Short mmCIF file of C-alpha atoms in Angstrom, two decimals:
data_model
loop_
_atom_site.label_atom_id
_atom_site.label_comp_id
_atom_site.label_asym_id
_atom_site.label_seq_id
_atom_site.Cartn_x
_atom_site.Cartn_y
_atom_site.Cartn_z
CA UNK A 86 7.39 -22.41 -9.28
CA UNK A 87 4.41 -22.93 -11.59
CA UNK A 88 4.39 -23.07 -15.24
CA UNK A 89 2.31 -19.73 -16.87
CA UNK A 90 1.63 -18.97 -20.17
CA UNK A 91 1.72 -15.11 -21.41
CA UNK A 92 -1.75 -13.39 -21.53
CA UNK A 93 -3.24 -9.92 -22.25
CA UNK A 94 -2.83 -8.81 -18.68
CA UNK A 95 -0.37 -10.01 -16.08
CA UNK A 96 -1.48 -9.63 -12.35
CA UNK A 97 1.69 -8.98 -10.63
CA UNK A 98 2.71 -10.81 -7.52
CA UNK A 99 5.65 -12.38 -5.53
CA UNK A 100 7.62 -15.34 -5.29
CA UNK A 101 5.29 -16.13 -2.26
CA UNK A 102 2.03 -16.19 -4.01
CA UNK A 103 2.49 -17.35 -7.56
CA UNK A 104 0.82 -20.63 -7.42
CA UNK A 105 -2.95 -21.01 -7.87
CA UNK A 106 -3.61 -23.16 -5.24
CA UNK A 107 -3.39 -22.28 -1.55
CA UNK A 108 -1.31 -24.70 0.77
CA UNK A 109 -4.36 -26.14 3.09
CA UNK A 110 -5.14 -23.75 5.89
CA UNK A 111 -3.69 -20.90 4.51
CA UNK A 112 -6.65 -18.82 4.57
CA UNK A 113 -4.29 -15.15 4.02
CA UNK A 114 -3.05 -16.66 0.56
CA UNK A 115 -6.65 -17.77 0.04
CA UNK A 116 -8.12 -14.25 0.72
CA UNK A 117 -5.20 -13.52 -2.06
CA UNK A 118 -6.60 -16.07 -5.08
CA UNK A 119 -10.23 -15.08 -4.34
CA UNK A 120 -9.50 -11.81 -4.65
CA UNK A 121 -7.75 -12.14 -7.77
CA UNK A 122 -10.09 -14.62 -9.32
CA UNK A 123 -13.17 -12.06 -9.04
CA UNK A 124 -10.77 -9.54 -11.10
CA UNK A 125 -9.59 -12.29 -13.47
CA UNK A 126 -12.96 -13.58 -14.01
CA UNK A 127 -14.23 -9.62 -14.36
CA UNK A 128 -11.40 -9.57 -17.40
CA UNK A 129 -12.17 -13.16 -18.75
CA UNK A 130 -15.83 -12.17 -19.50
CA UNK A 131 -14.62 -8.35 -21.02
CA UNK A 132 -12.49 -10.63 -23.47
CA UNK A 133 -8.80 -10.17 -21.56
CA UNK A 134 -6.77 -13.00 -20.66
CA UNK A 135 -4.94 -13.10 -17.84
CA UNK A 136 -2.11 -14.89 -15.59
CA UNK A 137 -0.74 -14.37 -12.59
CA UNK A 138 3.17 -14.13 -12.35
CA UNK A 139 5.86 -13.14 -10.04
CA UNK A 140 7.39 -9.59 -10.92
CA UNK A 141 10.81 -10.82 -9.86
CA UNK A 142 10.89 -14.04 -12.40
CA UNK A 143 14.04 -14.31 -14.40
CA UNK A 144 13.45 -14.84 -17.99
CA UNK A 145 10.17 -12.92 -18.16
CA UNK A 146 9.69 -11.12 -21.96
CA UNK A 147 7.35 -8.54 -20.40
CA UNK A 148 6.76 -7.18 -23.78
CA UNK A 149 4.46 -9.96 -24.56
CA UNK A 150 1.94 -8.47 -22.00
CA UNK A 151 -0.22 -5.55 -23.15
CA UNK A 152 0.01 -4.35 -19.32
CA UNK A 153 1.20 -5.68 -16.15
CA UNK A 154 -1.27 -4.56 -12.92
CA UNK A 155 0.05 -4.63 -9.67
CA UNK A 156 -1.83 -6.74 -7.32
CA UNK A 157 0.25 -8.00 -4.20
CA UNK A 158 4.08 -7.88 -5.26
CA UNK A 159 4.17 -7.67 -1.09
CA UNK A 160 8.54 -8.10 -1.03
CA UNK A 161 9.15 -4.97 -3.15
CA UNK A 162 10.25 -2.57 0.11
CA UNK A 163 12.91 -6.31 1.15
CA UNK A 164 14.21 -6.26 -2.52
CA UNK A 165 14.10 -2.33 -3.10
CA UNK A 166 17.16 -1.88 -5.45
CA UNK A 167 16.12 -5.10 -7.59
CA UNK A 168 12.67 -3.49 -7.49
CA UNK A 169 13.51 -0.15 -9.25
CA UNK A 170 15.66 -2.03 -11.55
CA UNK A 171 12.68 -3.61 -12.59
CA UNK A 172 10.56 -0.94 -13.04
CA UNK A 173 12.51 0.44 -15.30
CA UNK A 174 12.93 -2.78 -16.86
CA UNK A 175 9.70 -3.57 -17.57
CA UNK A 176 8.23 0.24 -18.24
CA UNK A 177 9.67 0.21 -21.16
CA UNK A 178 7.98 -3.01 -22.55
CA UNK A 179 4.79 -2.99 -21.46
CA UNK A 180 1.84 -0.15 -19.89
CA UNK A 181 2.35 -0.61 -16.41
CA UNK A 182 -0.72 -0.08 -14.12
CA UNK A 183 -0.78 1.92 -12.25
CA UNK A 184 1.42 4.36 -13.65
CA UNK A 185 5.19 3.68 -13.44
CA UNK A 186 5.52 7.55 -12.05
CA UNK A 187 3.08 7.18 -9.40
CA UNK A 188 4.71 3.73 -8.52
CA UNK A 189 7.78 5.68 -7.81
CA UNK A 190 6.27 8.67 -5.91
CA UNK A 191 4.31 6.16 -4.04
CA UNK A 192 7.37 4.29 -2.86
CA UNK A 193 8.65 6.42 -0.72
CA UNK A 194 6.24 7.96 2.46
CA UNK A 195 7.59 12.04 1.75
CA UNK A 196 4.45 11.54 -0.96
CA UNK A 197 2.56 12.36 2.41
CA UNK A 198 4.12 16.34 1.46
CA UNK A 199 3.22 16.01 -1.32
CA UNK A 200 -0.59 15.52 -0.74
CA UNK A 201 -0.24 18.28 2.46
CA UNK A 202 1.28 20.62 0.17
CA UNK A 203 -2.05 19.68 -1.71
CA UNK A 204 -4.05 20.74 0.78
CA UNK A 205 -5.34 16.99 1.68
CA UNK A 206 -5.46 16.44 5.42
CA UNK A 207 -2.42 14.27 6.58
CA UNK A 208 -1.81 12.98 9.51
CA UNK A 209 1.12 15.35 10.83
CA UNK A 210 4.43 14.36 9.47
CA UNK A 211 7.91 14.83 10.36
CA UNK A 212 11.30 13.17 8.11
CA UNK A 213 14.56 12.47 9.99
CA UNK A 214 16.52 12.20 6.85
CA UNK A 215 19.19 9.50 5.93
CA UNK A 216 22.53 9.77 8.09
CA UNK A 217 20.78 11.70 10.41
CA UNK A 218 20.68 10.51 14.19
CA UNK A 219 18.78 13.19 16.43
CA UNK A 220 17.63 12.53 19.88
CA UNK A 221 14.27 11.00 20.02
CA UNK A 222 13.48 12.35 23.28
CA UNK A 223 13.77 16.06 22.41
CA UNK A 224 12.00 15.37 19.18
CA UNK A 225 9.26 14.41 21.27
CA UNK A 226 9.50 17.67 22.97
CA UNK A 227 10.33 19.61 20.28
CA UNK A 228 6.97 18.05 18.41
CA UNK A 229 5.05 18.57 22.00
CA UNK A 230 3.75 15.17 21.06
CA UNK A 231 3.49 12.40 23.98
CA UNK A 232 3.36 9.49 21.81
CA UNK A 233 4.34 8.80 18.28
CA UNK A 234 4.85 6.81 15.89
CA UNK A 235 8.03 5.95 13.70
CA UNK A 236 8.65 3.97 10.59
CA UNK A 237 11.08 3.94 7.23
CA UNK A 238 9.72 5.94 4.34
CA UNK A 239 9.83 2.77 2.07
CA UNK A 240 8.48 0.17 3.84
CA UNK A 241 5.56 -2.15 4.63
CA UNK A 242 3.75 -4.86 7.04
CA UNK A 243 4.37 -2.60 9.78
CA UNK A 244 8.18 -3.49 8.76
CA UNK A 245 10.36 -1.65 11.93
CA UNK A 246 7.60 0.51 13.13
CA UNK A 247 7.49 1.82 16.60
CA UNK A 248 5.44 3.25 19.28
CA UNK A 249 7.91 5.95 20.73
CA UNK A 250 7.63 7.59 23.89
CA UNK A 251 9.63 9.05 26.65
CA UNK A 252 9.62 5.92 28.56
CA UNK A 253 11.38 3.83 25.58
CA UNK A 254 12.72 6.72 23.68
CA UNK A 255 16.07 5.13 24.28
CA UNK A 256 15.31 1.42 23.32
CA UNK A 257 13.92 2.47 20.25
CA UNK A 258 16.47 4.84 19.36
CA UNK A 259 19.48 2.03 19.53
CA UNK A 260 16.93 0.14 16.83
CA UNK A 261 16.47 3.08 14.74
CA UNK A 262 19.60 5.28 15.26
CA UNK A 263 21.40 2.21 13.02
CA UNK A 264 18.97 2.14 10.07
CA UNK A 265 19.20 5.30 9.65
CA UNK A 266 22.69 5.15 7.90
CA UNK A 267 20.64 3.23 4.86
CA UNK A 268 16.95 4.91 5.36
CA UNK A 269 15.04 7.69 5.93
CA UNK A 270 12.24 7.69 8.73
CA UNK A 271 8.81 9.67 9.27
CA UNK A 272 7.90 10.48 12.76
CA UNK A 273 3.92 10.67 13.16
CA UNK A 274 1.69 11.54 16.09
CA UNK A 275 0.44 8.33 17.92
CA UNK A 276 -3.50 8.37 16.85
CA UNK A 277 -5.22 7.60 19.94
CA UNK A 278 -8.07 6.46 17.39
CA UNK A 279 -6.52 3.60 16.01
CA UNK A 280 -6.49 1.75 19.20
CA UNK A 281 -10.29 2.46 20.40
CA UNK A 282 -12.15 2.39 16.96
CA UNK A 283 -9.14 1.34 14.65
CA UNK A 284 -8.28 1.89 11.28
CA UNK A 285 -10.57 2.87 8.12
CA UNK A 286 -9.50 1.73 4.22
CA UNK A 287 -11.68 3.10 1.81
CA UNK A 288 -11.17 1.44 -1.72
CA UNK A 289 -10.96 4.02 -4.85
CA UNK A 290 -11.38 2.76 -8.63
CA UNK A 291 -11.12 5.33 -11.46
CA UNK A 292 -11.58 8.14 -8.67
CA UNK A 293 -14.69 6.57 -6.92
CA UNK A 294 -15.09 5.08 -3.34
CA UNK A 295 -16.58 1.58 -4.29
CA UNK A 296 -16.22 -0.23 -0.56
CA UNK A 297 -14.56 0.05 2.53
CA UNK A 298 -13.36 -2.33 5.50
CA UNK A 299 -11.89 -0.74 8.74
CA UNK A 300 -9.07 -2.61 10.03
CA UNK A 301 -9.00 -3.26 14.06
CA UNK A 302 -5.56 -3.99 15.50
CA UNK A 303 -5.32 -6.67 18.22
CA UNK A 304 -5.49 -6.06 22.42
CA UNK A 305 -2.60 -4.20 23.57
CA UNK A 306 -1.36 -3.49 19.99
CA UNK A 307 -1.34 -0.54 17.76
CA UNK A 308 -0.60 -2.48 14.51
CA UNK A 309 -3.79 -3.13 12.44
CA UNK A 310 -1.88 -5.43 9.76
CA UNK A 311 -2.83 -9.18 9.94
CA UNK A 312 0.72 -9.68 10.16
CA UNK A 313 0.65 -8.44 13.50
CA UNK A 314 -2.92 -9.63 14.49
CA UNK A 315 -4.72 -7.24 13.15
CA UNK A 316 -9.12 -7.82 11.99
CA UNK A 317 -10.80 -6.79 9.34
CA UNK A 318 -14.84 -5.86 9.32
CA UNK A 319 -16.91 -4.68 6.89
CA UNK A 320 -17.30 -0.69 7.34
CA UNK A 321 -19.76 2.04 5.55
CA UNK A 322 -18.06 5.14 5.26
CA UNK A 323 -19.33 8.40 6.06
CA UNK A 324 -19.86 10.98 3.35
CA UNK A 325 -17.10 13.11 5.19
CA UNK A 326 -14.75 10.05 4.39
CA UNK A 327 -15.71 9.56 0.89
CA UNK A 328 -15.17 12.86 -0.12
CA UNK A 329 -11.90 12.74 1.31
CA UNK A 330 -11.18 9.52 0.01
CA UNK A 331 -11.73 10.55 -3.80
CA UNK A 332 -9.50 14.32 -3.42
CA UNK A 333 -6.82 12.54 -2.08
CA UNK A 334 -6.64 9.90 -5.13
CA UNK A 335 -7.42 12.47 -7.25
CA UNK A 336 -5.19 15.14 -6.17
CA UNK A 337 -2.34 12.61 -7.69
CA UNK A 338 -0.90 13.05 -11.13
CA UNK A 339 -1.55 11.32 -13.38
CA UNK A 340 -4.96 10.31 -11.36
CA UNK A 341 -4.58 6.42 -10.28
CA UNK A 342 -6.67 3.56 -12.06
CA UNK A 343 -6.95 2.20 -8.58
CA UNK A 344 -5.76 2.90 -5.04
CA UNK A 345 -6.60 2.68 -1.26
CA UNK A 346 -7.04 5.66 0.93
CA UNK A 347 -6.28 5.14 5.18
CA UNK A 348 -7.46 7.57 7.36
CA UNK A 349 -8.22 8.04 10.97
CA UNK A 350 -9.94 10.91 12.85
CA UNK A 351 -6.83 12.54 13.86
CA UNK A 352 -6.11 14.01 17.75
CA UNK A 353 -7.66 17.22 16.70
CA UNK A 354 -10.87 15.47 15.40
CA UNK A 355 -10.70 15.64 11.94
CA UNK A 356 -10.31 12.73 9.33
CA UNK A 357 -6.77 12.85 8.13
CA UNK A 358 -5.14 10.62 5.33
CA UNK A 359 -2.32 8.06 7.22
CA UNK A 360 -1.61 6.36 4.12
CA UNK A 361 -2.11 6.07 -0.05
CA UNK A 362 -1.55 2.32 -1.29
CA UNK A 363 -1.21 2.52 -5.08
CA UNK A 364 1.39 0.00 -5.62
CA UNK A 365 0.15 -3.01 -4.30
CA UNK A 366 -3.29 -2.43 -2.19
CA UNK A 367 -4.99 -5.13 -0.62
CA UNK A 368 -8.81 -4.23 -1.96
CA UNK A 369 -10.65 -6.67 -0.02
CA UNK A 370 -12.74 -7.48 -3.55
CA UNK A 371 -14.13 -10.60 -1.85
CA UNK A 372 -16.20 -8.21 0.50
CA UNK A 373 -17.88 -6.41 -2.23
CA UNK A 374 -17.10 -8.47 -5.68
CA UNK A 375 -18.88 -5.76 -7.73
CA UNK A 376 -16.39 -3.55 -7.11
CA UNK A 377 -15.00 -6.25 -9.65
CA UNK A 378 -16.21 -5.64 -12.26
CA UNK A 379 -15.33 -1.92 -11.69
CA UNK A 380 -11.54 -2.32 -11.85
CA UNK A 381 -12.01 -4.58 -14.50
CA UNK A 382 -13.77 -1.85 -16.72
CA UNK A 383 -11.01 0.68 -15.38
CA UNK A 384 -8.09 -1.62 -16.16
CA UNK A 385 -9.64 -1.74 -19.97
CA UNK A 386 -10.60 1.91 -20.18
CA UNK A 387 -6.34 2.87 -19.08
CA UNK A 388 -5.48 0.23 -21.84
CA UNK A 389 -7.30 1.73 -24.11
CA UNK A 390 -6.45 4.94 -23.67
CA UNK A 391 -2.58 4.31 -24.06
CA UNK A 392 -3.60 2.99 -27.26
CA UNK A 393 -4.65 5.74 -28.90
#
């Protein structure tokens, strides 16, 4: 555990990732430093100190930070209890960014309603609730879907997520069918796109596309997360993404400080959103490091306007 000292801004991580050197090799916590080096550097020259601390460390007075920004506290959906206990913990000491109420609607995938009932395009989305066990085969048919996918509604790294159909219906359903006493799931349509083009991140700051990546899972998988194989390339998006990009972050309340927006062109053709990452985002700043210095004037501008 390394020593820190308190600053104006804490960049919140894990356990995992709170040194500031990178065993040798490790290019994935690498990708992590540079990253937050370009944003710490961005601060540094707009007069903010910073540090970089786990959000789980005992002893932490987080009242001596003016805010605390979210950056890759990547354990929250393993530690969920401690992590709400935190929240509310810390909220009430310092600003947290982004906002502590979009942290909590974030946490939990039903947000994907939310932005439906919004009239944002989302990929098609069905709940099976807590202590419900249905049959996955006649949800299939219900659904008319011949694929799908299915995954907890707090969760991330692909953490239990499954390619269902009505050749494994059964296997996964003795994985799932158990979880279900402690979690809720969300049953999606299998995207046919992800596997032949892949997966498209578009990176919003104060409600404005700045870059994008699209994320290409490996052969024979569906997963685009590194974790699981998964590549990243460098991606321009289309004005038809953009635009989508920036009313989905901005059909939130309060509007984010900083998100990322996934999307796919759906079975019907369309671009529909799969997922909103405004707790801890991965914004691949190292691919475009002016989008830098955006955040870092964004971060400043939601300080100061909690200080009026």
């Amino acid at each position: 555990m390394k020593d820190f000292i308190y600053a104006d801004i804490a960049l919140l991580t894990d356990s995992r990732f709170e040194d500031y050197t990178a065993p040798e090799g490790d290019w994935y916590y690498g990708n992590i430093l540079h990253d937050d080096k370009l944003l710490q550097d961005a601060l540094k020259k707009r007069g903010f100190s910073t540090t970089r601390i786990d959000w789980s460390r005992t002893g932490t007075n987080w009242s001596y930070f003016t805010c605390a920004v979210f950056r890759t506290t990547w354990d929250y959906f393993e530690r969920i209890i401690d992590f709400y206990q935190w929240l509310n913990l810390a909220g009430k000491h310092t600003l947290l960014c982004n906002d502590i109420r979009l942290i909590h609607w974030n946490l939990d995938k039903h947000y994907l309603a939310d932005l439906d009932h919004s009239g944002i395009p989302v990929i098609a989305s069905q709940f099976i609730e807590k202590g419900i066990k249905p049959d996955f085969k006649k949800l299939l048919n219900d659904f008319g879907w011949k694929e799908a996918v299915i995954k907890p509604c707090v969760s991330g790294a692909a953490r239990h997520t499954y390619r269902l159909n009505h050749q494994n219906f059964l296997e996964i359903q003795k994985i799932v069918h158990p979880l279900l006493t402690e979690e809720s799931f969300i049953l999606q349509p299998f995207i046919q796109d992800v596997v032949d083009t892949g997966e498209d991140t578009l990176i919003v700051i104060d409600g404005k596309v700045t870059h994008a990546v699209r994320k290409v899972a490996k052969q024979g998988d569906f997963r685009v997360q590194d974790d699981h194989g998964g590549t990243v390339h460098p991606y321009t998006p289309t004005d038809e993404q953009v635009k989508l990009a920036e009313l989905a972050i901005n059909a939130c309340k309060p509007t984010p400080v900083y998100g990322r927006v996934d999307m796919v062109r759906g079975n019907e053709g369309r671009w529909e959103v799969m997922e909103l990452e405004l707790i801890e985002p991965e914004l691949w700043l190292r691919n475009y490091p002016p989008a830098a210095e955006v955040f870092a004037d964004a971060i400043i501008r939601y300080i100061e306007n909690h200080q009026k």
